[in-house]
Amino acid sequence: MEFLCSIRLLLTLLLSLLSLSLDPHRAFATAPCHFPAIFNFGDSNSDTGGLSAAFGQAPQPNGESYFHGPAGRYSDGRLIIDFIAKSLGLPYLSAYLDALGSNFTHGANFATAGSTIRPQNTTLHQSGFSPFSLNVQFYQFNDFQRRSQLIRNQGGVYEGLLPEAEAFSRALYTFDIGQNDLTAGYFLNMTTDQVRAYVPDVLDQFKTVVKSIYERGGRSFWIHNTGPVGCLPYVMDILPVTAGQVDKVGCAAPFNEVAKYFNLRLKDTVVQLRKDLPSAALTYVDVYAVKYELISQANKHGFVHPLQACCGHGGKYNYNKHLGCGSKMKVNGKEMMVGKPCKDPSVAINWDGVHYTQAGNKWVFDQIVNGAYSDPPIPLNMACHTQ
């Protein structure tokens, strides 16, 4: 796999050099991008504190490997979006919903754990899905863009906490959302065919949001597809799967097939958006392929127990929906944590049955940052250029 990635990257570089030799005037156009800000939209895979600010902090031991305590992330440490920001020389993104200690000079994060593209007709308590669906995240962005400039113009402390007006057109707009739209259907006892049937409507709503951001000046879009949901401990534990539906890695094949269908249609959506938005640079990133490679070849990449949660309690996958990561119970009158982390999260892929560890997130980021899994095959720091 590493050899193939190297070949992909080499071909990308050769094609770039060839295009420059044929047209030297393009040399300036291939300079690395300078993104002054990132605006992120998504679910728990990229939530840096949104849901925690709205409904209560993610409990210990979340954040222990890097932040040494809860930091709004459902992981032991940093997420892919954190590594994206760091690689671009930007600070970690503050959650839009977090009023405490936030600095939005270099962007804002509108993602919240449990978010879907399509609004759900349930409360967070009923289903576990966030009320901040993608359309709501866009409303928040729209309000942020308008009001941030009114407030910034007051000067003083506000000028140092909010982005400049030009940052919105030069920013990188990142998306990592869709996973919960698939699982939401299954948790409502829908069949695989029924889940597949509503994917086009979900992606129509995704397309509407991207177009709306474009209308407000956004030009550079970095779009992750959804990962192999059939390899997540909580999915395999909660949803029924027969022995014949388990693939050679141990994942639930039907759910992964739906994810691949979603990704195929998402890629078609991005292709259509390129036609509809001629000045936009849209990069589609195949996160599914990277994550499945990590899970299926875990030992090769230095990881162990790829289908088990690091932080949990009991069961085949060390996952219990009633006793999750950080959960406590009274034993002989004394409160004790039963949802404990594993001894070494740095060799675990899955953190709590749903989300990845910092080590898993870092490994995925390292594979995608150079463009080996992107369409077009350009690295992150070139994602402002149209193809």
Short mmCIF file of C-alpha atoms in Angstrom, two decimals:
data_model
loop_
_atom_site.label_atom_id
_atom_site.label_comp_id
_atom_site.label_asym_id
_atom_site.label_seq_id
_atom_site.Cartn_x
_atom_site.Cartn_y
_atom_site.Cartn_z
CA MET A 1 0.00 0.00 0.00
CA GLU A 2 2.83 2.41 0.88
CA PHE A 3 4.49 1.62 -2.45
CA LEU A 4 1.24 2.45 -4.30
CA CYS A 5 0.92 5.74 -2.40
CA SER A 6 4.48 6.64 -3.40
CA ILE A 7 3.72 5.84 -7.04
CA ARG A 8 0.57 7.98 -6.91
CA LEU A 9 2.46 10.93 -5.47
CA LEU A 10 5.32 10.54 -7.98
CA LEU A 11 2.89 10.53 -10.90
CA THR A 12 1.20 13.64 -9.50
CA LEU A 13 4.51 15.47 -9.29
CA LEU A 14 5.56 14.35 -12.77
CA LEU A 15 2.28 15.57 -14.26
CA SER A 16 2.70 18.92 -12.48
CA LEU A 17 6.24 19.31 -13.83
CA LEU A 18 5.11 18.35 -17.31
CA SER A 19 2.32 20.93 -17.26
CA LEU A 20 4.80 23.61 -16.18
CA SER A 21 7.24 22.70 -18.96
CA LEU A 22 4.46 23.00 -21.53
CA ASP A 23 3.13 26.23 -20.08
CA PRO A 24 5.65 28.15 -17.94
CA HIS A 25 3.04 30.82 -17.26
CA ARG A 26 1.30 28.33 -14.94
CA ALA A 27 4.27 28.33 -12.55
CA PHE A 28 2.74 31.10 -10.46
CA ALA A 29 -0.59 29.26 -10.30
CA THR A 30 1.07 26.23 -8.70
CA ALA A 31 2.49 28.12 -5.74
CA PRO A 32 1.33 26.80 -2.35
CA CYS A 33 -1.87 28.32 -1.08
CA HIS A 34 -2.00 30.67 1.87
CA PHE A 35 -5.16 29.94 3.83
CA PRO A 36 -5.65 32.61 6.50
CA ALA A 37 -8.55 30.69 8.02
CA ILE A 38 -10.45 27.40 8.09
CA PHE A 39 -14.20 27.06 8.38
CA ASN A 40 -15.18 23.50 9.22
CA PHE A 41 -18.53 21.74 8.95
CA GLY A 42 -19.12 18.24 10.23
CA ASP A 43 -19.96 15.77 12.96
CA SER A 44 -18.01 14.26 15.85
CA ASN A 45 -15.11 13.33 13.57
CA SER A 46 -14.22 17.03 13.51
CA ASP A 47 -16.04 18.54 16.51
CA THR A 48 -13.59 20.55 18.62
CA GLY A 49 -16.09 21.53 21.29
CA GLY A 50 -19.45 22.41 19.76
CA LEU A 51 -21.61 19.72 21.33
CA SER A 52 -19.74 20.01 24.63
CA ALA A 53 -20.50 23.74 24.76
CA ALA A 54 -24.18 23.16 24.05
CA PHE A 55 -24.93 20.04 26.09
CA GLY A 56 -22.06 19.47 28.51
CA GLN A 57 -18.39 18.62 28.25
CA ALA A 58 -17.21 15.27 26.92
CA PRO A 59 -16.12 13.55 30.17
CA GLN A 60 -12.76 12.24 31.23
CA PRO A 61 -10.72 10.41 30.01
CA ASN A 62 -11.41 12.20 26.68
CA GLY A 63 -8.46 14.40 25.75
CA GLU A 64 -6.01 12.66 28.07
CA SER A 65 -3.27 11.91 25.51
CA TYR A 66 -2.70 15.51 24.40
CA PHE A 67 -4.82 18.04 26.25
CA HIS A 68 -4.49 16.21 29.60
CA GLY A 69 -8.20 16.54 30.15
CA PRO A 70 -11.51 17.03 28.29
CA ALA A 71 -11.15 19.46 25.39
CA GLY A 72 -14.47 19.16 23.58
CA ARG A 73 -13.22 16.31 21.41
CA TYR A 74 -14.51 12.75 21.42
CA SER A 75 -11.05 11.24 21.34
CA ASP A 76 -8.07 10.84 23.60
CA GLY A 77 -6.43 13.74 21.76
CA ARG A 78 -6.38 15.58 18.46
CA LEU A 79 -8.61 15.05 15.44
CA ILE A 80 -7.86 15.15 11.72
CA ILE A 81 -9.07 18.76 11.59
CA ASP A 82 -6.51 19.64 14.27
CA PHE A 83 -3.71 18.18 12.17
CA ILE A 84 -5.05 20.01 9.10
CA ALA A 85 -4.91 23.33 10.96
CA LYS A 86 -1.44 22.63 12.33
CA SER A 87 -0.06 21.70 8.90
CA LEU A 88 -1.32 25.02 7.49
CA GLY A 89 0.30 26.96 10.31
CA LEU A 90 -3.02 27.84 11.94
CA PRO A 91 -4.16 27.39 15.54
CA TYR A 92 -6.65 24.68 16.46
CA LEU A 93 -10.17 25.79 15.60
CA SER A 94 -12.46 27.16 18.28
CA ALA A 95 -16.01 25.82 18.25
CA TYR A 96 -18.52 28.43 17.10
CA LEU A 97 -20.84 27.47 19.97
CA ASP A 98 -18.16 27.88 22.65
CA ALA A 99 -18.19 31.35 24.21
CA LEU A 100 -15.36 30.66 26.65
CA GLY A 101 -11.78 31.35 25.60
CA SER A 102 -12.50 31.20 21.88
CA ASN A 103 -10.50 33.05 19.23
CA PHE A 104 -11.97 33.13 15.74
CA THR A 105 -9.22 35.12 14.02
CA HIS A 106 -8.24 32.11 11.90
CA GLY A 107 -11.64 30.55 11.40
CA ALA A 108 -14.37 28.73 13.25
CA ASN A 109 -15.65 25.18 13.66
CA PHE A 110 -19.37 24.63 13.18
CA ALA A 111 -19.22 20.83 13.54
CA THR A 112 -20.98 19.12 16.41
CA ALA A 113 -20.95 15.48 17.45
CA GLY A 114 -24.01 13.63 16.19
CA SER A 115 -24.65 16.03 13.31
CA THR A 116 -26.25 14.89 10.07
CA ILE A 117 -26.57 16.52 6.67
CA ARG A 118 -30.32 16.04 6.64
CA PRO A 119 -32.21 17.34 9.70
CA GLN A 120 -33.54 14.65 12.02
CA ASN A 121 -37.06 14.64 13.46
CA THR A 122 -35.81 13.62 16.89
CA THR A 123 -34.21 15.27 19.89
CA LEU A 124 -30.64 14.62 21.01
CA HIS A 125 -31.99 12.71 24.01
CA GLN A 126 -34.22 10.51 21.87
CA SER A 127 -31.74 9.49 19.18
CA GLY A 128 -28.30 10.80 20.04
CA PHE A 129 -28.23 12.90 16.88
CA SER A 130 -27.42 16.60 17.10
CA PRO A 131 -29.98 19.30 16.32
CA PHE A 132 -27.16 21.17 14.54
CA SER A 133 -27.55 19.56 11.13
CA LEU A 134 -25.57 20.89 8.17
CA ASN A 135 -28.19 23.48 7.21
CA VAL A 136 -28.11 24.85 10.77
CA GLN A 137 -24.31 24.94 10.66
CA PHE A 138 -24.60 26.99 7.49
CA TYR A 139 -27.05 29.41 9.16
CA GLN A 140 -24.50 29.81 11.95
CA PHE A 141 -21.71 30.46 9.43
CA ASN A 142 -23.82 32.98 7.55
CA ASP A 143 -24.57 34.87 10.74
CA PHE A 144 -20.93 34.63 11.84
CA GLN A 145 -19.66 36.05 8.55
CA ARG A 146 -22.00 39.03 8.71
CA ARG A 147 -21.83 39.87 12.40
CA SER A 148 -18.12 39.22 12.85
CA GLN A 149 -17.33 42.18 10.59
CA LEU A 150 -19.78 44.48 12.36
CA ILE A 151 -18.24 43.57 15.70
CA ARG A 152 -14.64 43.61 14.44
CA ASN A 153 -15.09 47.14 13.18
CA GLN A 154 -15.66 48.26 16.77
CA GLY A 155 -11.92 47.79 17.25
CA GLY A 156 -10.22 47.00 20.50
CA VAL A 157 -10.26 43.43 21.71
CA TYR A 158 -12.77 42.43 19.03
CA GLU A 159 -10.30 43.18 16.24
CA GLY A 160 -7.96 40.54 17.62
CA LEU A 161 -10.58 37.84 18.02
CA LEU A 162 -12.39 37.88 14.67
CA PRO A 163 -11.25 37.29 11.07
CA GLU A 164 -10.67 39.99 8.51
CA ALA A 165 -13.30 40.30 5.77
CA GLU A 166 -10.97 38.95 3.07
CA ALA A 167 -10.36 35.77 5.09
CA PHE A 168 -13.74 34.39 4.04
CA SER A 169 -12.87 34.32 0.33
CA ARG A 170 -9.35 33.00 0.90
CA ALA A 171 -10.23 30.44 3.59
CA LEU A 172 -10.29 26.67 3.30
CA TYR A 173 -13.78 25.22 3.78
CA THR A 174 -13.58 21.68 5.15
CA PHE A 175 -16.35 19.09 5.35
CA ASP A 176 -16.50 15.75 7.16
CA ILE A 177 -20.14 14.76 7.49
CA GLY A 178 -22.54 12.07 6.30
CA GLN A 179 -21.71 9.10 8.53
CA ASN A 180 -24.62 9.80 10.87
CA ASP A 181 -27.07 10.12 7.99
CA LEU A 182 -26.41 6.46 7.20
CA THR A 183 -26.56 5.10 10.74
CA ALA A 184 -29.67 7.18 11.51
CA GLY A 185 -31.67 5.11 9.04
CA TYR A 186 -30.47 1.82 10.46
CA PHE A 187 -31.24 2.92 14.01
CA LEU A 188 -34.81 3.56 12.80
CA ASN A 189 -34.92 -0.08 11.61
CA MET A 190 -34.73 0.84 7.94
CA THR A 191 -33.46 -1.74 5.47
CA THR A 192 -30.28 -1.22 3.49
CA ASP A 193 -32.36 -0.49 0.39
CA GLN A 194 -34.30 2.18 2.27
CA VAL A 195 -31.10 3.84 3.47
CA ARG A 196 -29.67 3.81 -0.05
CA ALA A 197 -32.89 5.32 -1.38
CA TYR A 198 -32.58 8.53 0.64
CA VAL A 199 -28.87 9.13 -0.09
CA PRO A 200 -29.59 11.30 -3.19
CA ASP A 201 -31.79 13.61 -1.12
CA VAL A 202 -29.09 13.87 1.57
CA LEU A 203 -26.51 14.84 -1.04
CA ASP A 204 -28.85 17.36 -2.67
CA GLN A 205 -28.94 19.12 0.70
CA PHE A 206 -25.15 18.92 0.93
CA LYS A 207 -24.85 20.48 -2.52
CA THR A 208 -27.18 23.32 -1.54
CA VAL A 209 -24.96 24.24 1.41
CA VAL A 210 -21.76 24.23 -0.67
CA LYS A 211 -23.42 26.46 -3.26
CA SER A 212 -24.62 28.83 -0.55
CA ILE A 213 -21.09 29.16 0.85
CA TYR A 214 -19.80 29.80 -2.67
CA GLU A 215 -22.38 32.58 -3.07
CA ARG A 216 -20.92 34.16 0.06
CA GLY A 217 -17.39 34.12 -1.30
CA GLY A 218 -16.06 30.65 -0.42
CA ARG A 219 -13.80 29.22 -3.12
CA SER A 220 -11.65 26.41 -1.68
CA PHE A 221 -13.42 23.25 -0.51
CA TRP A 222 -11.78 20.15 1.03
CA ILE A 223 -14.42 17.39 1.26
CA HIS A 224 -13.92 14.09 3.07
CA ASN A 225 -16.06 11.13 2.14
CA THR A 226 -17.41 8.89 4.90
CA GLY A 227 -15.41 6.08 6.47
CA PRO A 228 -16.17 2.35 6.76
CA VAL A 229 -19.03 2.56 9.25
CA GLY A 230 -19.31 -1.23 9.21
CA CYS A 231 -15.97 -1.41 11.03
CA LEU A 232 -17.05 0.74 13.98
CA PRO A 233 -17.56 -1.22 17.24
CA TYR A 234 -20.81 0.55 18.12
CA VAL A 235 -22.36 -0.28 14.75
CA MET A 236 -21.30 -3.93 14.90
CA ASP A 237 -22.49 -4.22 18.50
CA ILE A 238 -25.90 -2.57 18.11
CA LEU A 239 -27.03 -3.54 14.61
CA PRO A 240 -27.77 -7.18 13.67
CA VAL A 241 -25.28 -8.84 11.33
CA THR A 242 -25.19 -12.48 10.25
CA ALA A 243 -21.96 -14.45 10.01
CA GLY A 244 -22.21 -14.37 6.22
CA GLN A 245 -22.28 -10.56 6.26
CA VAL A 246 -18.92 -10.24 8.00
CA ASP A 247 -15.99 -9.60 5.66
CA LYS A 248 -12.49 -11.07 5.94
CA VAL A 249 -11.38 -8.22 8.21
CA GLY A 250 -14.29 -8.71 10.58
CA CYS A 251 -16.35 -5.69 9.52
CA ALA A 252 -20.07 -5.65 8.72
CA ALA A 253 -20.12 -5.67 4.92
CA PRO A 254 -23.69 -4.36 4.33
CA PHE A 255 -22.99 -1.12 6.20
CA ASN A 256 -19.71 -0.61 4.41
CA GLU A 257 -21.41 -1.17 1.07
CA VAL A 258 -23.87 1.61 1.88
CA ALA A 259 -20.97 3.87 2.85
CA LYS A 260 -19.28 3.13 -0.48
CA TYR A 261 -22.53 3.91 -2.31
CA PHE A 262 -22.80 7.21 -0.41
CA ASN A 263 -19.20 8.02 -1.35
CA LEU A 264 -19.78 7.22 -5.01
CA ARG A 265 -22.73 9.57 -5.11
CA LEU A 266 -20.81 12.20 -3.11
CA LYS A 267 -18.03 12.10 -5.70
CA ASP A 268 -20.65 12.58 -8.45
CA THR A 269 -21.99 15.53 -6.48
CA VAL A 270 -18.53 17.12 -6.32
CA VAL A 271 -18.10 16.65 -10.07
CA GLN A 272 -21.42 18.41 -10.65
CA LEU A 273 -20.46 21.21 -8.27
CA ARG A 274 -17.30 21.82 -10.31
CA LYS A 275 -19.52 22.45 -13.31
CA ASP A 276 -21.95 24.62 -11.40
CA LEU A 277 -19.26 26.63 -9.57
CA PRO A 278 -16.52 27.33 -12.13
CA SER A 279 -14.38 29.47 -9.81
CA ALA A 280 -14.38 26.93 -6.99
CA ALA A 281 -11.56 24.51 -6.17
CA LEU A 282 -13.22 21.34 -4.87
CA THR A 283 -11.06 18.49 -3.57
CA TYR A 284 -12.68 15.13 -2.84
CA VAL A 285 -10.72 13.07 -0.30
CA ASP A 286 -11.14 9.29 -0.12
CA VAL A 287 -10.93 8.87 3.65
CA TYR A 288 -12.78 5.54 3.36
CA ALA A 289 -9.87 3.89 1.54
CA VAL A 290 -7.36 5.18 4.10
CA LYS A 291 -9.36 4.08 7.13
CA TYR A 292 -10.10 0.64 5.69
CA GLU A 293 -6.41 0.18 4.92
CA LEU A 294 -5.55 1.10 8.50
CA ILE A 295 -8.08 -1.35 9.95
CA SER A 296 -7.35 -4.21 7.58
CA GLN A 297 -3.56 -3.86 7.93
CA ALA A 298 -3.42 -2.68 11.53
CA ASN A 299 -0.44 -4.75 12.64
CA LYS A 300 1.57 -3.68 9.62
CA HIS A 301 1.05 -0.05 10.59
CA GLY A 302 1.85 -0.54 14.27
CA PHE A 303 -1.64 -0.87 15.71
CA VAL A 304 -3.45 -3.64 17.59
CA HIS A 305 -7.07 -4.80 18.06
CA PRO A 306 -8.47 -2.68 15.20
CA LEU A 307 -12.11 -3.57 15.85
CA GLN A 308 -12.08 -2.96 19.59
CA ALA A 309 -12.65 0.27 21.46
CA CYS A 310 -9.72 1.44 23.56
CA CYS A 311 -12.01 3.13 26.07
CA GLY A 312 -15.09 1.15 27.03
CA HIS A 313 -16.45 -1.67 29.13
CA GLY A 314 -16.84 -5.33 28.21
CA GLY A 315 -18.26 -7.23 25.27
CA LYS A 316 -16.66 -8.51 22.11
CA TYR A 317 -15.67 -5.02 20.99
CA ASN A 318 -15.07 -3.50 24.46
CA TYR A 319 -18.17 -1.43 23.80
CA ASN A 320 -21.36 -1.13 25.83
CA LYS A 321 -23.92 1.49 24.85
CA HIS A 322 -25.05 1.74 28.47
CA LEU A 323 -21.53 2.03 29.90
CA GLY A 324 -19.50 4.12 27.47
CA CYS A 325 -16.08 5.70 27.71
CA GLY A 326 -15.80 7.59 30.98
CA SER A 327 -18.95 6.11 32.50
CA LYS A 328 -19.09 5.55 36.23
CA MET A 329 -21.06 3.35 38.58
CA LYS A 330 -21.25 2.79 42.31
CA VAL A 331 -19.50 -0.26 43.71
CA ASN A 332 -20.01 -0.88 47.43
CA GLY A 333 -21.22 2.70 47.79
CA LYS A 334 -18.16 4.16 46.09
CA GLU A 335 -18.29 5.72 42.62
CA MET A 336 -15.80 4.15 40.23
CA MET A 337 -15.01 4.68 36.56
CA VAL A 338 -15.80 1.54 34.59
CA GLY A 339 -15.41 2.99 31.09
CA LYS A 340 -11.63 3.06 31.34
CA PRO A 341 -9.09 3.65 28.58
CA CYS A 342 -6.70 0.95 27.43
CA LYS A 343 -3.10 1.00 28.64
CA ASP A 344 -1.65 2.41 25.42
CA PRO A 345 -4.00 4.47 23.21
CA SER A 346 -1.07 5.17 20.86
CA VAL A 347 -1.42 1.67 19.36
CA ALA A 348 -5.24 1.68 19.28
CA ILE A 349 -7.29 2.80 16.29
CA ASN A 350 -10.73 3.19 17.83
CA TRP A 351 -11.10 5.27 20.94
CA ASP A 352 -14.63 4.78 22.31
CA GLY A 353 -16.43 2.54 19.85
CA VAL A 354 -17.41 5.42 17.58
CA HIS A 355 -14.42 7.73 17.17
CA TYR A 356 -10.74 7.29 16.38
CA THR A 357 -7.81 7.75 18.72
CA GLN A 358 -5.37 10.58 18.24
CA ALA A 359 -2.90 8.04 16.84
CA GLY A 360 -5.49 6.78 14.36
CA ASN A 361 -6.41 10.32 13.32
CA LYS A 362 -2.75 11.23 12.86
CA TRP A 363 -2.13 8.16 10.69
CA VAL A 364 -5.11 8.98 8.47
CA PHE A 365 -4.02 12.61 8.15
CA ASP A 366 -0.48 11.59 7.17
CA GLN A 367 -1.88 9.56 4.26
CA ILE A 368 -4.20 12.25 2.88
CA VAL A 369 -2.14 15.42 3.33
CA ASN A 370 0.01 14.85 0.23
CA GLY A 371 -2.92 14.30 -2.13
CA ALA A 372 -2.42 10.57 -2.70
CA TYR A 373 -6.11 9.96 -1.96
CA SER A 374 -7.51 13.17 -3.41
CA ASP A 375 -9.41 13.94 -6.57
CA PRO A 376 -7.79 15.90 -8.13
CA PRO A 377 -4.54 14.44 -6.71
CA ILE A 378 -3.24 17.62 -5.12
CA PRO A 379 -1.87 18.08 -1.58
CA LEU A 380 -3.66 20.01 1.10
CA ASN A 381 -1.52 23.12 0.68
CA MET A 382 -2.48 23.35 -3.02
CA ALA A 383 -6.22 22.99 -2.47
CA CYS A 384 -6.98 26.58 -3.53
CA HIS A 385 -6.17 25.86 -7.18
CA THR A 386 -8.88 24.93 -9.66
CA GLN A 387 -8.08 22.08 -12.03
#
